[in-house]
Amino acid sequence: MAKSIEKMTPDEILVASKKLFFGGFALLPMLWVYNILYIWPVRNRADLSPRVRHYVLLSGILSVVMFVVFSVWFGIFVNYRLNWGVPGDTLTVVLVKGV
Amino acid sequence: MLSRVAISLAAVCFLASAQDTYDTIYNDIGSLPCVRLLNATGYVGCQSMTAASGVLYRADTLEDINQFANDGGLRNKYTVVIPYWLLSSSNVDILKTSKKLAAILAVVNGTDPAHAISARPTNVISPDTTCPNCEFGLYANTPNQYQWNPTGSGLLFEQFDFPIYALNTMDTRNTMSYASVMQAANRNRDKGYRDYPLKSLQFHSFMWGAQDTGACLRKGWCTPVGGASVWSTPSTNISYTDEKPIVVITAAMDSRSLFHDLTLGVESSVAGMVTVLAVAEALSRSTIPLDTMSKHIVYTLFTGEAWGFSGSQRFVQDITSSPIQCEKPPTSGSGCAYPFYSDLEFQRLNPAKIEAILEVGQIAGMGGAGGNPTLYAHVDNIQEAASTTLLKQVVQIGANGSTTVPDPTAGIPVQAASSDDVKRGLPPSSSMSFLKSRGNIPTVVLTDFQKQMSALTNHDQDDSWNTPNTFNLIQQAASVISKTAWLQAQGVSDTAAMTPAQTEAIASIQVNAELIQDLLECLSLNYSCSLVDRYLNVTASNIPPTRLPHYSGTLYSQSQPFPIFAWSFLANMTSVKNVTSPTPRVTGCSSKPATVQCNPKEYCVGDQCIVSLTRYHDAYGVGIAMNSNAEYYIKDASKPVWTESTWDPIGLRMFDVTSPGSQIAELMTGLALTLVSSGVIWYSRRFLKKTLKED
């Protein structure tokens, strides 16, 4: 059972934040959002390494970037997938009848 | 003990089956739907993504429709029952903008005085476009094409995202459906549409296909529209290289309308088909045998003509691309597996040798401007010099008809369509497919109109004929065409140039008036008649078919009654007659068990073994082709590529609904009960916990 964040030592917090940050690059952008949410309760602790703040900040920036990328892709896909012919069908995977 | 009683009660309730419960709630109604069809650029017809249900509302006139739209007291969604002739674009818009429309039921023919045939307005509007199929016709690339159907509303090409169904009292089942629906609608009306519970109708009309034919074929959600064309010739030894010219006699076998189960098209196609069959019968009695003449006669009846002339275009495409290299022979029967052909005998026809085309178009004299019935002969106006002689001969024979035998058709004049000095060209017709390939073939199209097509073109109400006029028109047309073809086949272009033997023999070309009446009746209203029964044993089936739709259907998906009958009839008429030793034909080949086996080259038609060159030919959009995996794909999107969407089971059912107010009250009561019972449980748990803890 994982320890609650309030009971972790500054080193453990640093290791957790680092894992979450680098893990996000393995095509798991949600981990960047988790990074922010996880570290949020202890962000102002005095004994925290300044590197934790950097990881959380970068995670925040990357989350916003990915949100914009996904939103733009969603808009393009939903509106143009019917015009793409065969590639559009392959990307859609499960074809909905009647549309 | 208590649990045993409970279990047995539950078992009894389960056995009082689910079907009985269904029957107490729902009443299934027979359905005649409008479906979705797709072409190269999009789709037409009706689609309903979810099951649409609406309270039955009866609207008999335009005032009723407006009253419905403006009535603020109606809170539900409604299924509006209107007479078929009120189904127009503007009325549908009124209904849609009222935001109260769930679905439309259009009554084509009913017993209620508002829906009866006598209530039909005299001015009919054709639902087809102002120039049907002209984008695939001969004049498609000429500017300012002549519009042959100027009053056409284009309703057939609109898209509806709600269900539209038809009601028609043409047989027992449909009459019962009509009676149920009208009874329910009348009860609703008597209650002022406000006194709940009211009768409601739910439609299941989900079409799979979307976008256009290309996307839909790729996903396998639609099938090409088409069927089987029939061609036949008395010259059983015709070959590609015999250097003998060909005279073609042609007509369309199918038509279309908004409701495919109701499509008849007496004016649009049936009368023309009857004419060609009568011509074949008259010519079969020629005292000069047809296969000894200097030219071949070929009869062609095309299916799929209503869909961009699919049948005739494919036929012309196939005969002009002989010889066919068959890469994969068929597993059984004739034809070729890849490239796919059901039958390969068409390769014996040489298109370069076609020297005359005689076509019968709309000939029933219905839905026109009125006036005395007249036949008009149309010719192409681009290469009109090619058809001058043929046109003169047709008009000449039409005039001479009155001097030979006294008969009632003597009163029907045959005129050139350009007799008013306006050269309109050919109306939309199958001959255009031949002329697109070679424009200088002499061609005459006979119709009952001069300036514009019938207002009943492709209309659901094109289901009747006028007793003296229609028969006389068909008989005169058949007489003119048979005599013209007979003379043309002997190389005679001018009646004055006939030899004495021919002058005597031409009197033997008599069109059988009774046959015309039988054919018209059998092919439109009663398929189980004695004429059809002679060829196809129809009266023996459990439910003898009466009125069959003339919609061509989808390719290879169903048996095609009219092509099958046309094949049998033409095979009999063009069969080889042994003139030297006229032994009677061997009969008994169709009885079960067969008393006689026909030779391998013979067919069993009408219980006789005959030799005939009569074949089917695939008819579907020339823009569609089949690949080596037996899948359809679009080869040429600029040609007709009509397909019909696959659909989930279509259904119509009737049930009672309560008012929206009481439904909301039910919901609130349920929520309140849920909250109260949750509260009771929560508090009693706390209370019990406390009391038990104290113990």
GROMACS .gro file of N, CA and C in nm, chain B residues 49-138:
model
  270
  148MET      N    1  -3.268   0.764  -3.786
  148MET     CA    2  -3.159   0.711  -3.705
  148MET      C    3  -3.211   0.640  -3.581
  149THR      N    4  -3.320   0.693  -3.523
  149THR     CA    5  -3.377   0.626  -3.406
  149THR      C    6  -3.521   0.590  -3.439
  150ALA      N    7  -3.581   0.505  -3.358
  150ALA     CA    8  -3.720   0.469  -3.382
  150ALA      C    9  -3.805   0.593  -3.358
  151ALA      N   10  -3.879   0.636  -3.459
  151ALA     CA   11  -3.959   0.757  -3.444
  151ALA      C   12  -4.099   0.717  -3.402
  152SER      N   13  -4.153   0.782  -3.301
  152SER     CA   14  -4.292   0.752  -3.269
  152SER      C   15  -4.369   0.880  -3.247
  153GLY      N   16  -4.494   0.879  -3.290
  153GLY     CA   17  -4.576   0.998  -3.281
  153GLY      C   18  -4.721   0.963  -3.269
  154VAL      N   19  -4.796   1.051  -3.204
  154VAL     CA   20  -4.941   1.032  -3.190
  154VAL      C   21  -5.004   1.052  -3.327
  155LEU      N   22  -5.096   0.964  -3.364
  155LEU     CA   23  -5.159   0.973  -3.495
  155LEU      C   24  -5.241   1.101  -3.507
  156TYR      N   25  -5.214   1.175  -3.613
  156TYR     CA   26  -5.285   1.300  -3.638
  156TYR      C   27  -5.334   1.298  -3.781
  157ARG      N   28  -5.459   1.329  -3.799
  157ARG     CA   29  -5.514   1.318  -3.933
  157ARG      C   30  -5.525   1.454  -3.998
  158ALA      N   31  -5.466   1.471  -4.116
  158ALA     CA   32  -5.475   1.598  -4.189
  158ALA      C   33  -5.517   1.567  -4.332
  159ASP      N   34  -5.637   1.610  -4.370
  159ASP     CA   35  -5.688   1.575  -4.503
  159ASP      C   36  -5.665   1.682  -4.607
  160THR      N   37  -5.646   1.806  -4.563
  160THR     CA   38  -5.630   1.916  -4.660
  160THR      C   39  -5.515   2.004  -4.616
  161LEU      N   40  -5.482   2.101  -4.702
  161LEU     CA   41  -5.374   2.192  -4.670
  161LEU      C   42  -5.408   2.275  -4.547
  162GLU      N   43  -5.538   2.308  -4.532
  162GLU     CA   44  -5.578   2.385  -4.412
  162GLU      C   45  -5.549   2.304  -4.286
  163ASP      N   46  -5.575   2.174  -4.293
  163ASP     CA   47  -5.548   2.089  -4.176
  163ASP      C   48  -5.400   2.092  -4.141
  164ILE      N   49  -5.316   2.088  -4.244
  164ILE     CA   50  -5.172   2.088  -4.219
  164ILE      C   51  -5.130   2.218  -4.153
  165ASN      N   52  -5.182   2.330  -4.205
  165ASN     CA   53  -5.147   2.458  -4.145
  165ASN      C   54  -5.200   2.468  -4.003
  166GLN      N   55  -5.320   2.412  -3.983
  166GLN     CA   56  -5.377   2.416  -3.847
  166GLN      C   57  -5.290   2.336  -3.751
  167PHE      N   58  -5.240   2.221  -3.800
  167PHE     CA   59  -5.151   2.139  -3.719
  167PHE      C   60  -5.027   2.217  -3.681
  168ALA      N   61  -4.970   2.286  -3.779
  168ALA     CA   62  -4.845   2.358  -3.753
  168ALA      C   63  -4.866   2.472  -3.655
  169ASN      N   64  -4.983   2.535  -3.660
  169ASN     CA   65  -5.004   2.653  -3.576
  169ASN      C   66  -5.067   2.623  -3.442
  170ASP      N   67  -5.107   2.498  -3.420
  170ASP     CA   68  -5.177   2.465  -3.296
  170ASP      C   69  -5.079   2.458  -3.179
  171GLY      N   70  -5.088   2.556  -3.090
  171GLY     CA   71  -4.993   2.559  -2.979
  171GLY      C   72  -5.026   2.458  -2.871
  172GLY      N   73  -5.148   2.403  -2.872
  172GLY     CA   74  -5.188   2.313  -2.764
  172GLY      C   75  -5.136   2.171  -2.781
  173LEU      N   76  -5.075   2.141  -2.896
  173LEU     CA   77  -5.027   2.005  -2.918
  173LEU      C   78  -4.886   1.994  -2.860
  174ARG      N   79  -4.870   1.903  -2.764
  174ARG     CA   80  -4.742   1.901  -2.693
  174ARG      C   81  -4.653   1.786  -2.731
  175ASN      N   82  -4.706   1.692  -2.808
  175ASN     CA   83  -4.630   1.572  -2.837
  175ASN      C   84  -4.556   1.583  -2.969
  176LYS      N   85  -4.504   1.468  -3.014
  176LYS     CA   86  -4.460   1.454  -3.153
  176LYS      C   87  -4.570   1.375  -3.222
  177TYR      N   88  -4.594   1.405  -3.350
  177TYR     CA   89  -4.709   1.346  -3.416
  177TYR      C   90  -4.673   1.274  -3.544
  178THR      N   91  -4.749   1.166  -3.571
  178THR     CA   92  -4.741   1.097  -3.700
  178THR      C   93  -4.857   1.149  -3.782
  179VAL      N   94  -4.828   1.226  -3.886
  179VAL     CA   95  -4.936   1.290  -3.961
  179VAL      C   96  -4.979   1.200  -4.076
  180VAL      N   97  -5.111   1.173  -4.083
  180VAL     CA   98  -5.165   1.090  -4.191
  180VAL      C   99  -5.225   1.183  -4.296
  181ILE      N  100  -5.165   1.187  -4.414
  181ILE     CA  101  -5.213   1.277  -4.519
  181ILE      C  102  -5.241   1.197  -4.646
  182PRO      N  103  -5.328   1.248  -4.733
  182PRO     CA  104  -5.344   1.183  -4.863
  182PRO      C  105  -5.216   1.203  -4.944
  183TYR      N  106  -5.186   1.106  -5.032
  183TYR     CA  107  -5.057   1.106  -5.103
  183TYR      C  108  -5.034   1.236  -5.180
  184TRP      N  109  -5.140   1.295  -5.235
  184TRP     CA  110  -5.116   1.412  -5.320
  184TRP      C  111  -5.077   1.535  -5.241
  185LEU      N  112  -5.087   1.532  -5.108
  185LEU     CA  113  -5.042   1.646  -5.028
  185LEU      C  114  -4.894   1.634  -4.994
  186LEU      N  115  -4.830   1.525  -5.040
  186LEU     CA  116  -4.689   1.505  -5.008
  186LEU      C  117  -4.606   1.586  -5.107
  187SER      N  118  -4.581   1.710  -5.075
  187SER     CA  119  -4.498   1.793  -5.160
  187SER      C  120  -4.393   1.857  -5.073
  188SER      N  121  -4.292   1.911  -5.138
  188SER     CA  122  -4.180   1.968  -5.066
  188SER      C  123  -4.225   2.077  -4.969
  189SER      N  124  -4.313   2.164  -5.016
  189SER     CA  125  -4.353   2.277  -4.930
  189SER      C  126  -4.434   2.229  -4.811
  190ASN      N  127  -4.522   2.133  -4.832
  190ASN     CA  128  -4.604   2.084  -4.719
  190ASN      C  129  -4.515   2.013  -4.617
  191VAL      N  130  -4.418   1.938  -4.667
  191VAL     CA  131  -4.328   1.870  -4.574
  191VAL      C  132  -4.250   1.974  -4.493
  192ASP      N  133  -4.213   2.084  -4.558
  192ASP     CA  134  -4.142   2.190  -4.484
  192ASP      C  135  -4.230   2.248  -4.375
  193ILE      N  136  -4.358   2.272  -4.408
  193ILE     CA  137  -4.449   2.325  -4.306
  193ILE      C  138  -4.453   2.231  -4.186
  194LEU      N  139  -4.463   2.100  -4.216
  194LEU     CA  140  -4.472   2.004  -4.107
  194LEU      C  141  -4.343   2.000  -4.027
  195LYS      N  142  -4.228   2.008  -4.095
  195LYS     CA  143  -4.101   1.998  -4.025
  195LYS      C  144  -4.077   2.119  -3.936
  196THR      N  145  -4.109   2.239  -3.986
  196THR     CA  146  -4.079   2.358  -3.907
  196THR      C  147  -4.171   2.370  -3.786
  197SER      N  148  -4.280   2.292  -3.786
  197SER     CA  149  -4.368   2.298  -3.669
  197SER      C  150  -4.302   2.232  -3.548
  198LYS      N  151  -4.194   2.156  -3.572
  198LYS     CA  152  -4.119   2.088  -3.468
  198LYS      C  153  -4.203   1.985  -3.394
  199LYS      N  154  -4.317   1.946  -3.453
  199LYS     CA  155  -4.400   1.847  -3.388
  199LYS      C  156  -4.408   1.720  -3.471
  200LEU      N  157  -4.326   1.712  -3.578
  200LEU     CA  158  -4.339   1.601  -3.671
  200LEU      C  159  -4.248   1.486  -3.632
  201ALA      N  160  -4.308   1.366  -3.621
  201ALA     CA  161  -4.226   1.247  -3.598
  201ALA      C  162  -4.213   1.169  -3.727
  202ALA      N  163  -4.324   1.152  -3.800
  202ALA     CA  164  -4.322   1.073  -3.923
  202ALA      C  165  -4.446   1.108  -4.005
  203ILE      N  166  -4.445   1.064  -4.131
  203ILE     CA  167  -4.559   1.091  -4.219
  203ILE      C  168  -4.612   0.960  -4.275
  204LEU      N  169  -4.744   0.947  -4.277
  204LEU     CA  170  -4.806   0.834  -4.344
  204LEU      C  171  -4.884   0.891  -4.462
  205ALA      N  172  -4.850   0.850  -4.583
  205ALA     CA  173  -4.917   0.902  -4.702
  205ALA      C  174  -5.009   0.795  -4.757
  206VAL      N  175  -5.137   0.828  -4.770
  206VAL     CA  176  -5.232   0.727  -4.817
  206VAL      C  177  -5.245   0.740  -4.968
  207VAL      N  178  -5.206   0.637  -5.040
  207VAL     CA  179  -5.213   0.641  -5.185
  207VAL      C  180  -5.355   0.605  -5.230
  208ASN      N  181  -5.418   0.512  -5.162
  208ASN     CA  182  -5.553   0.472  -5.200
  208ASN      C  183  -5.620   0.417  -5.077
  209GLY      N  184  -5.735   0.474  -5.039
  209GLY     CA  185  -5.801   0.426  -4.920
  209GLY      C  186  -5.952   0.432  -4.935
  210THR      N  187  -6.026   0.370  -4.840
  210THR     CA  188  -6.171   0.367  -4.850
  210THR      C  189  -6.234   0.493  -4.793
  211ASP      N  190  -6.163   0.563  -4.707
  211ASP     CA  191  -6.216   0.687  -4.651
  211ASP      C  192  -6.236   0.789  -4.764
  212PRO      N  193  -6.345   0.864  -4.760
  212PRO     CA  194  -6.371   0.957  -4.872
  212PRO      C  195  -6.257   1.056  -4.896
  213ALA      N  196  -6.181   1.089  -4.793
  213ALA     CA  197  -6.070   1.183  -4.814
  213ALA      C  198  -5.956   1.120  -4.890
  214HIS      N  199  -5.950   0.986  -4.894
  214HIS     CA  200  -5.837   0.919  -4.955
  214HIS      C  201  -5.875   0.842  -5.081
  215ALA      N  202  -6.003   0.843  -5.116
  215ALA     CA  203  -6.047   0.757  -5.227
  215ALA      C  204  -5.996   0.812  -5.360
  216ILE      N  205  -6.003   0.726  -5.462
  216ILE     CA  206  -5.955   0.767  -5.595
  216ILE      C  207  -6.035   0.888  -5.644
  217SER      N  208  -6.164   0.895  -5.605
  217SER     CA  209  -6.245   1.007  -5.651
  217SER      C  210  -6.200   1.139  -5.590
  218ALA      N  211  -6.126   1.130  -5.480
  218ALA     CA  212  -6.081   1.255  -5.415
  218ALA      C  213  -5.950   1.304  -5.472
  219ARG      N  214  -5.889   1.225  -5.563
  219ARG     CA  215  -5.759   1.267  -5.617
  219ARG      C  216  -5.777   1.394  -5.699
  220PRO      N  217  -5.690   1.493  -5.678
  220PRO     CA  218  -5.703   1.615  -5.757
  220PRO      C  219  -5.670   1.588  -5.903
  221THR      N  220  -5.729   1.667  -5.992
  221THR     CA  221  -5.708   1.644  -6.133
  221THR      C  222  -5.569   1.686  -6.179
  222ASN      N  223  -5.513   1.789  -6.114
  222ASN     CA  224  -5.378   1.825  -6.158
  222ASN      C  225  -5.276   1.749  -6.074
  223VAL      N  226  -5.207   1.657  -6.139
  223VAL     CA  227  -5.108   1.574  -6.073
  223VAL      C  228  -4.971   1.637  -6.099
  224ILE      N  229  -4.881   1.620  -6.005
  224ILE     CA  230  -4.745   1.673  -6.025
  224ILE      C  231  -4.647   1.557  -6.018
  225SER      N  232  -4.569   1.540  -6.120
  225SER     CA  233  -4.472   1.431  -6.122
  225SER      C  234  -4.363   1.456  -6.019
  226PRO      N  235  -4.327   1.354  -5.941
  226PRO     CA  236  -4.222   1.373  -5.841
  226PRO      C  237  -4.081   1.365  -5.899
  227ASP      N  238  -4.069   1.341  -6.028
  227ASP     CA  239  -3.937   1.330  -6.086
  227ASP      C  240  -3.882   1.470  -6.117
  228THR      N  241  -3.760   1.477  -6.167
  228THR     CA  242  -3.700   1.608  -6.196
  228THR      C  243  -3.756   1.664  -6.327
  229THR      N  244  -3.715   1.787  -6.362
  229THR     CA  245  -3.773   1.850  -6.480
  229THR      C  246  -3.723   1.785  -6.609
  230CYS      N  247  -3.615   1.706  -6.601
  230CYS     CA  248  -3.570   1.634  -6.720
  230CYS      C  249  -3.512   1.502  -6.671
  231PRO      N  250  -3.598   1.399  -6.657
  231PRO     CA  251  -3.554   1.276  -6.589
  231PRO      C  252  -3.436   1.210  -6.657
  232ASN      N  253  -3.333   1.182  -6.580
  232ASN     CA  254  -3.214   1.110  -6.629
  232ASN      C  255  -3.142   1.182  -6.742
  233CYS      N  256  -3.170   1.313  -6.760
  233CYS     CA  257  -3.107   1.382  -6.872
  233CYS      C  258  -2.957   1.397  -6.851
  234GLU      N  259  -2.911   1.391  -6.725
  234GLU     CA  260  -2.767   1.405  -6.704
  234GLU      C  261  -2.692   1.284  -6.756
  235PHE      N  262  -2.765   1.173  -6.786
  235PHE     CA  263  -2.700   1.056  -6.843
  235PHE      C  264  -2.746   1.032  -6.987
  236GLY      N  265  -2.820   1.129  -7.042
  236GLY     CA  266  -2.880   1.108  -7.173
  236GLY      C  267  -2.789   1.156  -7.285
  237LEU      N  268  -2.850   1.160  -7.405
  237LEU     CA  269  -2.772   1.192  -7.523
  237LEU      C  270  -2.731   1.338  -7.527
   0.00000   0.00000   0.00000
